[in-house]
Amino acid sequence: MGQRGVTPVPAPNAENGRLRVAAERRDRMRARLLETVLALYQPGRDNAALVIDDVIRAADVSRGTFYKYFQSIEQAVDELGENLTGGMVADFRALFAAESDPAVLAIGGSAMTMLRAWHDPRWGGFTCRVDYVDYFARASALDALVRDALCAARDSGQMRFGSLDVAVDLIVGMTVEARRRLIRAPESPLGYIDEMLACTFAGLGMEPVVFARARNSAFARISEGAGSLLWWSTDLAA
């Protein structure tokens, strides 16, 4: 005879399935909220006045739903910045993992940043904001990549500059302004990127012949690996 009042214990597989579905639902909602922040946090909007009500209205969710995932707009923006930075670092490492030439690494990182802003304007719009520049200083993986490449290029005689901080700030500042320009789709984006790279690295003491070789190698690696980049637009590349 069955026992009355005893709740059946779910089978382990059924319980695991429910937990997986719940986790997937939470991941989708978190991604939805971050996608909404990205859409709202673009140039031309009054982001200084952005409040939680703007996000919940655009995402069509309740205030309580937002607070299940984030304590503030600032926390959501920080997480979005971490995600975008982490993705870019992963892309760079995937394409340049076998590269040992510091000049190619320095140029390749700068080129990829500008190319993504051209191919993915929403990414460019978010990452060229002033607060993202502040975030860059706290993003140790990205900051280390830039510093290591510049320092190695200087030590090998490929560049000539005194302060590493000045060199890093020049690269970061250049890519911020370039992203602002590229999301507005200039007449010749590739020509703009080429000249911006040439002027920047000339300012860091790189000889034209060294720049030309490193630039060609960097773009060859990007071209070869473009198919693995989720943000790459074949229409723009053509």
Tab-separated table of C-alpha atoms in Angstrom:
chain	number	residue	atom	x	y	z
A	1	MET	CA	0.000	0.000	0.000
A	2	GLY	CA	1.242	3.537	-0.767
A	3	GLN	CA	1.931	5.927	2.054
A	4	ARG	CA	-0.463	8.866	2.301
A	5	GLY	CA	0.938	12.415	2.570
A	6	VAL	CA	4.383	11.511	1.296
A	7	THR	CA	5.598	13.710	-1.571
A	8	PRO	CA	7.337	11.667	-4.268
A	9	VAL	CA	11.042	12.409	-4.546
A	10	PRO	CA	11.875	13.604	-8.072
A	11	ALA	CA	14.159	11.397	-10.074
A	12	PRO	CA	17.721	12.793	-10.215
A	13	ASN	CA	17.548	13.327	-13.971
A	14	ALA	CA	14.279	15.252	-13.705
A	15	GLU	CA	15.683	17.467	-10.959
A	16	ASN	CA	18.846	18.143	-12.938
A	17	GLY	CA	16.743	19.036	-15.945
A	18	ARG	CA	14.710	21.582	-13.963
A	19	LEU	CA	17.865	23.136	-12.548
A	20	ARG	CA	19.363	23.394	-16.015
A	21	VAL	CA	16.235	25.015	-17.453
A	22	ALA	CA	16.129	27.491	-14.541
A	23	ALA	CA	19.806	28.369	-15.025
A	24	GLU	CA	19.297	28.876	-18.748
A	25	ARG	CA	16.309	31.131	-18.030
A	26	ARG	CA	18.406	33.223	-15.632
A	27	ASP	CA	21.224	33.473	-18.179
A	28	ARG	CA	18.800	34.652	-20.858
A	29	MET	CA	17.327	37.314	-18.596
A	30	ARG	CA	20.758	38.560	-17.538
A	31	ALA	CA	21.806	38.751	-21.191
A	32	ARG	CA	18.551	40.559	-22.034
A	33	LEU	CA	19.178	43.201	-19.384
A	34	LEU	CA	22.780	43.714	-20.503
A	35	GLU	CA	21.666	43.915	-24.135
A	36	THR	CA	19.223	46.627	-23.121
A	37	VAL	CA	21.945	48.566	-21.288
A	38	LEU	CA	24.142	48.307	-24.390
A	39	ALA	CA	21.327	49.660	-26.568
A	40	LEU	CA	20.700	52.568	-24.187
A	41	TYR	CA	24.348	53.331	-23.476
A	42	GLN	CA	25.288	54.786	-26.852
A	43	PRO	CA	26.653	58.153	-28.046
A	44	GLY	CA	23.977	60.769	-28.460
A	45	ARG	CA	22.000	59.598	-25.441
A	46	ASP	CA	21.992	61.331	-22.073
A	47	ASN	CA	23.676	58.404	-20.330
A	48	ALA	CA	24.623	60.517	-17.322
A	49	ALA	CA	20.913	60.564	-16.462
A	50	LEU	CA	20.287	56.874	-17.272
A	51	VAL	CA	18.309	55.252	-14.447
A	52	ILE	CA	16.935	51.800	-13.718
A	53	ASP	CA	13.476	52.868	-14.937
A	54	ASP	CA	14.954	53.404	-18.427
A	55	VAL	CA	16.267	49.835	-18.490
A	56	ILE	CA	13.168	48.117	-17.137
A	57	ARG	CA	10.943	50.076	-19.517
A	58	ALA	CA	13.080	49.222	-22.544
A	59	ALA	CA	13.507	45.571	-21.498
A	60	ASP	CA	9.828	45.301	-20.489
A	61	VAL	CA	10.607	43.769	-17.089
A	62	SER	CA	9.757	44.659	-13.500
A	63	ARG	CA	11.998	46.583	-11.139
A	64	GLY	CA	12.226	43.479	-8.979
A	65	THR	CA	13.544	41.495	-11.937
A	66	PHE	CA	16.315	44.011	-12.491
A	67	TYR	CA	17.340	43.892	-8.830
A	68	LYS	CA	17.560	40.098	-8.922
A	69	TYR	CA	20.583	40.524	-11.197
A	70	PHE	CA	22.102	43.941	-10.514
A	71	GLN	CA	22.214	46.329	-7.580
A	72	SER	CA	22.586	49.420	-9.785
A	73	ILE	CA	23.025	50.708	-13.324
A	74	GLU	CA	26.737	51.092	-12.565
A	75	GLN	CA	27.062	47.401	-11.726
A	76	ALA	CA	25.348	46.418	-14.978
A	77	VAL	CA	27.606	48.753	-16.967
A	78	ASP	CA	30.704	47.326	-15.262
A	79	GLU	CA	29.659	43.770	-16.079
A	80	LEU	CA	28.938	44.734	-19.661
A	81	GLY	CA	32.369	46.352	-19.879
A	82	GLU	CA	34.004	43.228	-18.478
A	83	ASN	CA	32.175	41.038	-20.986
A	84	LEU	CA	33.114	43.213	-23.954
A	85	THR	CA	36.727	43.531	-22.837
A	86	GLY	CA	37.034	39.816	-22.130
A	87	GLY	CA	35.644	38.965	-25.543
A	88	MET	CA	38.089	41.270	-27.304
A	89	VAL	CA	41.061	39.905	-25.365
A	90	ALA	CA	39.994	36.353	-26.238
A	91	ASP	CA	39.668	37.251	-29.932
A	92	PHE	CA	43.092	38.869	-29.961
A	93	ARG	CA	44.753	35.916	-28.245
A	94	ALA	CA	43.094	33.462	-30.618
A	95	LEU	CA	44.402	35.284	-33.705
A	96	PHE	CA	47.846	36.250	-32.395
A	97	ALA	CA	48.680	33.350	-30.076
A	98	ALA	CA	51.524	32.179	-32.315
A	99	GLU	CA	52.935	35.691	-32.913
A	100	SER	CA	56.141	36.673	-31.151
A	101	ASP	CA	56.984	39.957	-32.911
A	102	PRO	CA	56.037	42.756	-30.466
A	103	ALA	CA	55.540	45.290	-33.269
A	104	VAL	CA	52.984	42.998	-34.921
A	105	LEU	CA	51.241	42.473	-31.574
A	106	ALA	CA	51.078	46.207	-30.818
A	107	ILE	CA	49.757	47.097	-34.258
A	108	GLY	CA	47.452	44.080	-34.375
A	109	GLY	CA	45.755	44.959	-31.100
A	110	SER	CA	45.166	48.546	-32.165
A	111	ALA	CA	43.949	47.476	-35.611
A	112	MET	CA	41.501	44.924	-34.195
A	113	THR	CA	40.037	47.523	-31.853
A	114	MET	CA	39.394	49.937	-34.706
A	115	LEU	CA	38.164	47.249	-37.088
A	116	ARG	CA	35.620	46.044	-34.541
A	117	ALA	CA	34.255	49.562	-34.056
A	118	TRP	CA	33.745	49.753	-37.824
A	119	HIS	CA	32.190	46.288	-38.110
A	120	ASP	CA	30.254	46.457	-34.823
A	121	PRO	CA	29.180	50.086	-34.199
A	122	ARG	CA	27.260	49.298	-31.006
A	123	TRP	CA	30.411	47.817	-29.471
A	124	GLY	CA	32.326	50.869	-30.641
A	125	GLY	CA	29.671	53.200	-29.279
A	126	PHE	CA	29.842	51.718	-25.809
A	127	THR	CA	33.602	51.265	-25.578
A	128	CYS	CA	34.559	54.744	-26.741
A	129	ARG	CA	32.823	56.304	-23.770
A	130	VAL	CA	34.939	58.113	-21.181
A	131	ASP	CA	33.900	55.792	-18.362
A	132	TYR	CA	35.108	52.824	-20.403
A	133	VAL	CA	38.513	54.478	-20.674
A	134	ASP	CA	38.555	54.598	-16.874
A	135	TYR	CA	37.549	50.942	-16.849
A	136	PHE	CA	40.469	50.116	-19.136
A	137	ALA	CA	42.901	51.055	-16.372
A	138	ARG	CA	41.229	48.431	-14.166
A	139	ALA	CA	41.074	45.736	-16.845
A	140	SER	CA	44.390	44.131	-15.994
A	141	ALA	CA	44.414	41.592	-18.842
A	142	LEU	CA	43.906	44.211	-21.539
A	143	ASP	CA	46.232	46.737	-19.931
A	144	ALA	CA	48.937	44.073	-19.576
A	145	LEU	CA	48.669	43.070	-23.240
A	146	VAL	CA	49.218	46.647	-24.398
A	147	ARG	CA	52.037	47.334	-21.941
A	148	ASP	CA	53.865	44.078	-22.646
A	149	ALA	CA	53.775	44.590	-26.416
A	150	LEU	CA	54.951	48.212	-26.216
A	151	CYS	CA	57.682	47.440	-23.703
A	152	ALA	CA	58.983	44.499	-25.765
A	153	ALA	CA	58.936	46.584	-28.955
A	154	ARG	CA	60.944	49.313	-27.246
A	155	ASP	CA	63.432	46.830	-25.793
A	156	SER	CA	63.956	45.267	-29.226
A	157	GLY	CA	64.593	48.665	-30.834
A	158	GLN	CA	61.397	48.636	-32.916
A	159	MET	CA	60.080	51.710	-31.080
A	160	ARG	CA	61.692	54.637	-29.321
A	161	PHE	CA	59.868	56.344	-26.462
A	162	GLY	CA	60.618	57.216	-22.849
A	163	SER	CA	57.572	56.789	-20.638
A	164	LEU	CA	55.595	53.562	-20.983
A	165	ASP	CA	52.595	55.330	-19.445
A	166	VAL	CA	52.724	57.959	-22.196
A	167	ALA	CA	52.899	55.249	-24.871
A	168	VAL	CA	49.941	53.364	-23.385
A	169	ASP	CA	47.864	56.529	-23.067
A	170	LEU	CA	48.675	57.457	-26.660
A	171	ILE	CA	47.465	54.058	-27.911
A	172	VAL	CA	44.331	54.084	-25.738
A	173	GLY	CA	43.467	57.688	-26.568
A	174	MET	CA	44.030	57.101	-30.269
A	175	THR	CA	41.736	54.071	-30.374
A	176	VAL	CA	39.015	55.901	-28.431
A	177	GLU	CA	38.943	58.789	-30.907
A	178	ALA	CA	39.207	56.349	-33.825
A	179	ARG	CA	36.220	54.383	-32.568
A	180	ARG	CA	34.188	57.570	-32.319
A	181	ARG	CA	35.038	58.326	-35.925
A	182	LEU	CA	34.513	54.794	-37.245
A	183	ILE	CA	31.038	54.310	-35.777
A	184	ARG	CA	30.020	57.259	-37.949
A	185	ALA	CA	31.210	55.319	-41.029
A	186	PRO	CA	33.837	57.607	-42.618
A	187	GLU	CA	34.215	57.606	-46.381
A	188	SER	CA	37.236	55.286	-46.397
A	189	PRO	CA	37.388	53.310	-43.136
A	190	LEU	CA	40.381	51.159	-44.056
A	191	GLY	CA	42.321	54.173	-45.295
A	192	TYR	CA	41.484	55.979	-42.069
A	193	ILE	CA	42.646	53.011	-39.959
A	194	ASP	CA	45.885	52.698	-41.931
A	195	GLU	CA	46.776	56.362	-41.579
A	196	MET	CA	45.839	56.447	-37.900
A	197	LEU	CA	48.105	53.464	-37.244
A	198	ALA	CA	50.962	54.952	-39.294
A	199	CYS	CA	50.810	58.325	-37.519
A	200	THR	CA	50.501	56.785	-34.049
A	201	PHE	CA	53.393	54.370	-34.370
A	202	ALA	CA	55.569	56.980	-36.082
A	203	GLY	CA	54.962	59.063	-32.961
A	204	LEU	CA	56.265	56.133	-30.908
A	205	GLY	CA	59.465	56.076	-32.923
A	206	MET	CA	58.749	53.174	-35.282
A	207	GLU	CA	60.572	53.414	-38.608
A	208	PRO	CA	58.353	53.294	-41.749
A	209	VAL	CA	59.911	50.076	-43.020
A	210	VAL	CA	59.333	48.369	-39.652
A	211	PHE	CA	55.784	49.674	-39.535
A	212	ALA	CA	54.970	48.483	-43.065
A	213	ARG	CA	56.212	44.964	-42.381
A	214	ALA	CA	54.461	44.706	-39.005
A	215	ARG	CA	51.249	46.220	-40.354
A	216	ASN	CA	51.123	43.739	-43.234
A	217	SER	CA	51.742	40.802	-40.890
A	218	ALA	CA	49.088	41.990	-38.438
A	219	PHE	CA	46.435	42.426	-41.113
A	220	ALA	CA	47.305	39.055	-42.634
A	221	ARG	CA	46.645	37.366	-39.280
A	222	ILE	CA	43.368	39.237	-38.850
A	223	SER	CA	42.265	38.353	-42.384
A	224	GLU	CA	43.117	34.679	-41.902
A	225	GLY	CA	41.192	34.463	-38.635
A	226	ALA	CA	38.275	36.759	-39.516
A	227	GLY	CA	35.928	33.816	-40.003
A	228	SER	CA	36.137	33.018	-36.295
A	229	LEU	CA	35.201	36.554	-35.200
A	230	LEU	CA	31.496	36.780	-34.392
A	231	TRP	CA	31.506	40.534	-34.993
A	232	TRP	CA	33.204	40.414	-38.401
A	233	SER	CA	31.003	41.579	-41.288
A	234	THR	CA	31.821	39.910	-44.601
A	235	ASP	CA	29.831	42.607	-46.414
A	236	LEU	CA	32.031	45.385	-44.992
A	237	ALA	CA	35.195	43.373	-45.574
A	238	ALA	CA	34.263	42.952	-49.214
